[in-house]
CSV table of C-alpha atoms in Angstrom, one decimal:
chain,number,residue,atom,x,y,z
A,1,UNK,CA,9.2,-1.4,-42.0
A,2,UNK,CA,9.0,2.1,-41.2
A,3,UNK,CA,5.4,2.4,-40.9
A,4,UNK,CA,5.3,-1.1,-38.6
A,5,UNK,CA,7.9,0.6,-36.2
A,6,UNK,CA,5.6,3.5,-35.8
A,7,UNK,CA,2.0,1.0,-35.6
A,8,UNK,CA,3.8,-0.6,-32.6
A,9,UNK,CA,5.1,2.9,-31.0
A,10,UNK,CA,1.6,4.0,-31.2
A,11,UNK,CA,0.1,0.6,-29.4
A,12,UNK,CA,2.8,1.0,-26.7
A,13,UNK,CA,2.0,4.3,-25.4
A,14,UNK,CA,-2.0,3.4,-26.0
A,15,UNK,CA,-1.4,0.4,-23.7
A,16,UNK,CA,0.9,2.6,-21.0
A,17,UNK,CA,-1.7,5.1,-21.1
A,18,UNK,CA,-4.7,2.7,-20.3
A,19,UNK,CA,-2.2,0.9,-17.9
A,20,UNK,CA,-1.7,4.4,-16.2
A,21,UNK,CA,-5.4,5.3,-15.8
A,22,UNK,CA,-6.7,1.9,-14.5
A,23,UNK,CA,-4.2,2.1,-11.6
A,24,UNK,CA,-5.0,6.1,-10.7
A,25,UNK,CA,-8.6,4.7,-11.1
A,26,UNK,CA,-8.1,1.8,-8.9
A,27,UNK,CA,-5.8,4.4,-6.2
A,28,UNK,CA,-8.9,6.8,-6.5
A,29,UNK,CA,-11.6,3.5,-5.8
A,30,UNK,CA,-8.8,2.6,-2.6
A,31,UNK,CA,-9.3,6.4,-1.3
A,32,UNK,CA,-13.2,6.4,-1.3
A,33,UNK,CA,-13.2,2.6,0.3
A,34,UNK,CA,-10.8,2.3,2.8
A,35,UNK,CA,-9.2,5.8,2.8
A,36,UNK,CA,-8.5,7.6,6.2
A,37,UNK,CA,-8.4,11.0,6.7
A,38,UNK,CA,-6.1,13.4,8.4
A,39,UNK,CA,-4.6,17.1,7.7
A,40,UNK,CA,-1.9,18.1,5.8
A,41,UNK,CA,0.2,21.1,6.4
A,42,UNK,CA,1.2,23.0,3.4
A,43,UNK,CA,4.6,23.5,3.6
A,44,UNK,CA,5.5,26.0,0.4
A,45,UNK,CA,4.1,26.7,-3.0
A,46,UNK,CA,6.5,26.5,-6.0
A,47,UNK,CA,6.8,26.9,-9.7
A,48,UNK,CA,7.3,23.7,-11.7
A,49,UNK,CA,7.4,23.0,-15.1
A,50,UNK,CA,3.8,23.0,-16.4
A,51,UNK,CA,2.2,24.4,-13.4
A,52,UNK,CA,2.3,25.2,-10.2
A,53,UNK,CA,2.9,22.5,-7.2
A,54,UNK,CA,2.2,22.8,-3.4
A,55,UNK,CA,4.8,20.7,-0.9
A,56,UNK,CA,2.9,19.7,2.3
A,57,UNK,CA,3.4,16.8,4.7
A,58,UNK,CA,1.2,14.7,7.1
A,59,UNK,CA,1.6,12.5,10.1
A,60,UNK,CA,0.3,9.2,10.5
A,61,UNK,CA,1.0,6.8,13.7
A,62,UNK,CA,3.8,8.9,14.3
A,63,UNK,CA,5.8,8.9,11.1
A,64,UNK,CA,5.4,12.0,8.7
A,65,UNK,CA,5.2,11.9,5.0
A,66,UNK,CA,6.3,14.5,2.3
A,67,UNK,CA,4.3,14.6,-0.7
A,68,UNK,CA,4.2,17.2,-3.6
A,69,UNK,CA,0.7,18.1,-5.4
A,70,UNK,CA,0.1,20.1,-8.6
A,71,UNK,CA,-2.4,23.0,-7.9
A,72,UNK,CA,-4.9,22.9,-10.9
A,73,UNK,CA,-6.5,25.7,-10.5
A,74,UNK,CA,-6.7,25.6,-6.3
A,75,UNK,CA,-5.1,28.7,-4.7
A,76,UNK,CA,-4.3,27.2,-0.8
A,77,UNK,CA,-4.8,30.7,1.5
A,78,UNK,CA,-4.5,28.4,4.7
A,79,UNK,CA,-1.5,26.0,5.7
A,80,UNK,CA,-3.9,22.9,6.9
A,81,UNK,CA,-6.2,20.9,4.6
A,82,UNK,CA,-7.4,17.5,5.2
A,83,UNK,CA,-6.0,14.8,3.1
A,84,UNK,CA,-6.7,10.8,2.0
A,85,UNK,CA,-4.6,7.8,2.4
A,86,UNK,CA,-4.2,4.8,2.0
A,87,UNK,CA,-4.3,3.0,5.6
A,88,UNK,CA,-1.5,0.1,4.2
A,89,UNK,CA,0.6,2.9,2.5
A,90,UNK,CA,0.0,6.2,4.1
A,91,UNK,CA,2.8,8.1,1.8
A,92,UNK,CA,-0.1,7.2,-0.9
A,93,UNK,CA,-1.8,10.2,-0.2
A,94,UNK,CA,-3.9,12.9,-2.0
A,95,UNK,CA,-4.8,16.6,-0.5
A,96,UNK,CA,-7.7,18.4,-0.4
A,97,UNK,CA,-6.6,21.8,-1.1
A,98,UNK,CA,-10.4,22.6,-1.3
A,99,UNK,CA,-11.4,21.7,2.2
A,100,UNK,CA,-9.7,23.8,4.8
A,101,UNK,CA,-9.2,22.3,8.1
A,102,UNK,CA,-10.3,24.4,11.0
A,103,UNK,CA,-8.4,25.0,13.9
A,104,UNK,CA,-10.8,23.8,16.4
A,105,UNK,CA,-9.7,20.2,15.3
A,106,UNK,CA,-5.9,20.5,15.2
A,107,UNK,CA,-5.6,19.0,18.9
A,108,UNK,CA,-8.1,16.3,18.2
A,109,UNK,CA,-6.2,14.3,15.1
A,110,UNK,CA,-6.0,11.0,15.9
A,111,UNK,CA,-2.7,8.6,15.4
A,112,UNK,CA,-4.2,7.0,12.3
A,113,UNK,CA,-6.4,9.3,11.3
A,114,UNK,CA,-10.3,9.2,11.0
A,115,UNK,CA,-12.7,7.4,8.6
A,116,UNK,CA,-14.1,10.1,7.2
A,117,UNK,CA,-13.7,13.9,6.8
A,118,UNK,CA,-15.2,15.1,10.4
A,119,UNK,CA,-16.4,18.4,9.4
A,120,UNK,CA,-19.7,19.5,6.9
A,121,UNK,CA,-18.2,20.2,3.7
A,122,UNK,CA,-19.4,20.4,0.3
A,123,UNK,CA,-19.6,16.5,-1.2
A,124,UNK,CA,-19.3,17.5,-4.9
A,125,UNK,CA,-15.2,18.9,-3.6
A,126,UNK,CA,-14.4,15.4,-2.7
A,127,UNK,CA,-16.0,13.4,-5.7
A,128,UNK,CA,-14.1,16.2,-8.1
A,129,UNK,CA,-11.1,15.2,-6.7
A,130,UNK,CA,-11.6,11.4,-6.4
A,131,UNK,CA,-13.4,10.7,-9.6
A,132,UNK,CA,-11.4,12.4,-12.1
């Protein structure tokens, strides 16, 4: 009985995991389809368990969003970087702490942001972030 209890733990969390990935894959396809783009202001870096985490926030069609984002690895030296949403559900977003927005395009954002990233940048940041 024992041993059955701990089969059917182990199936659980196998299914939850493969649940889990499927929809960040399915989020991640949704960003490179029918993701806009706009910038995010980093707001302040912060210690949290496992890591360190960034707090910025964007503004789309006039209502901002506050999102939190694990660092891996990226050290942001600027307060703007351009971010992905989703057009439907813009507080599903993902930052780009990568790509640095410059400040020749802070008066030209538009309300619901733009259909692609409108600077040159370097593709393989983007597909890193997107197809993990």
């Amino acid at each position: 009985m024992k041993h059955r209890n701990k089969i059917i733990g182990i199936f659980i969390v196998v299914i939850l995991t493969i649940f889990f990935l499927l929809k960040d894959k399915k989020k991640n396809m949704d960003f490179k389809t029918s993701g806009r783009y706009t910038v995010g202001y980093v707001k302040k870096i912060f210690g949290m368990k496992g890591g360190i985490a960034c707090e910025y926030e964007i503004l789309v069609n006039g209502r901002l969003y506050n999102q939190s984002n694990y660092l891996r690895g990226s050290n942001p030296k600027k307060e703007k970087y351009f971010v992905v949403f989703n057009p439907k559900n813009p507080a599903d977003n993902l930052i780009f702490l990568e790509i640095p927005v410059p400040d020749s395009l802070i008066n030209e954002i538009p309300k619901n942001g733009w259909e692609r990233i409108p600077i040159e940048y370097e593709q393989e940041l983007y597909e890193q972030k997107i197809f993990i």
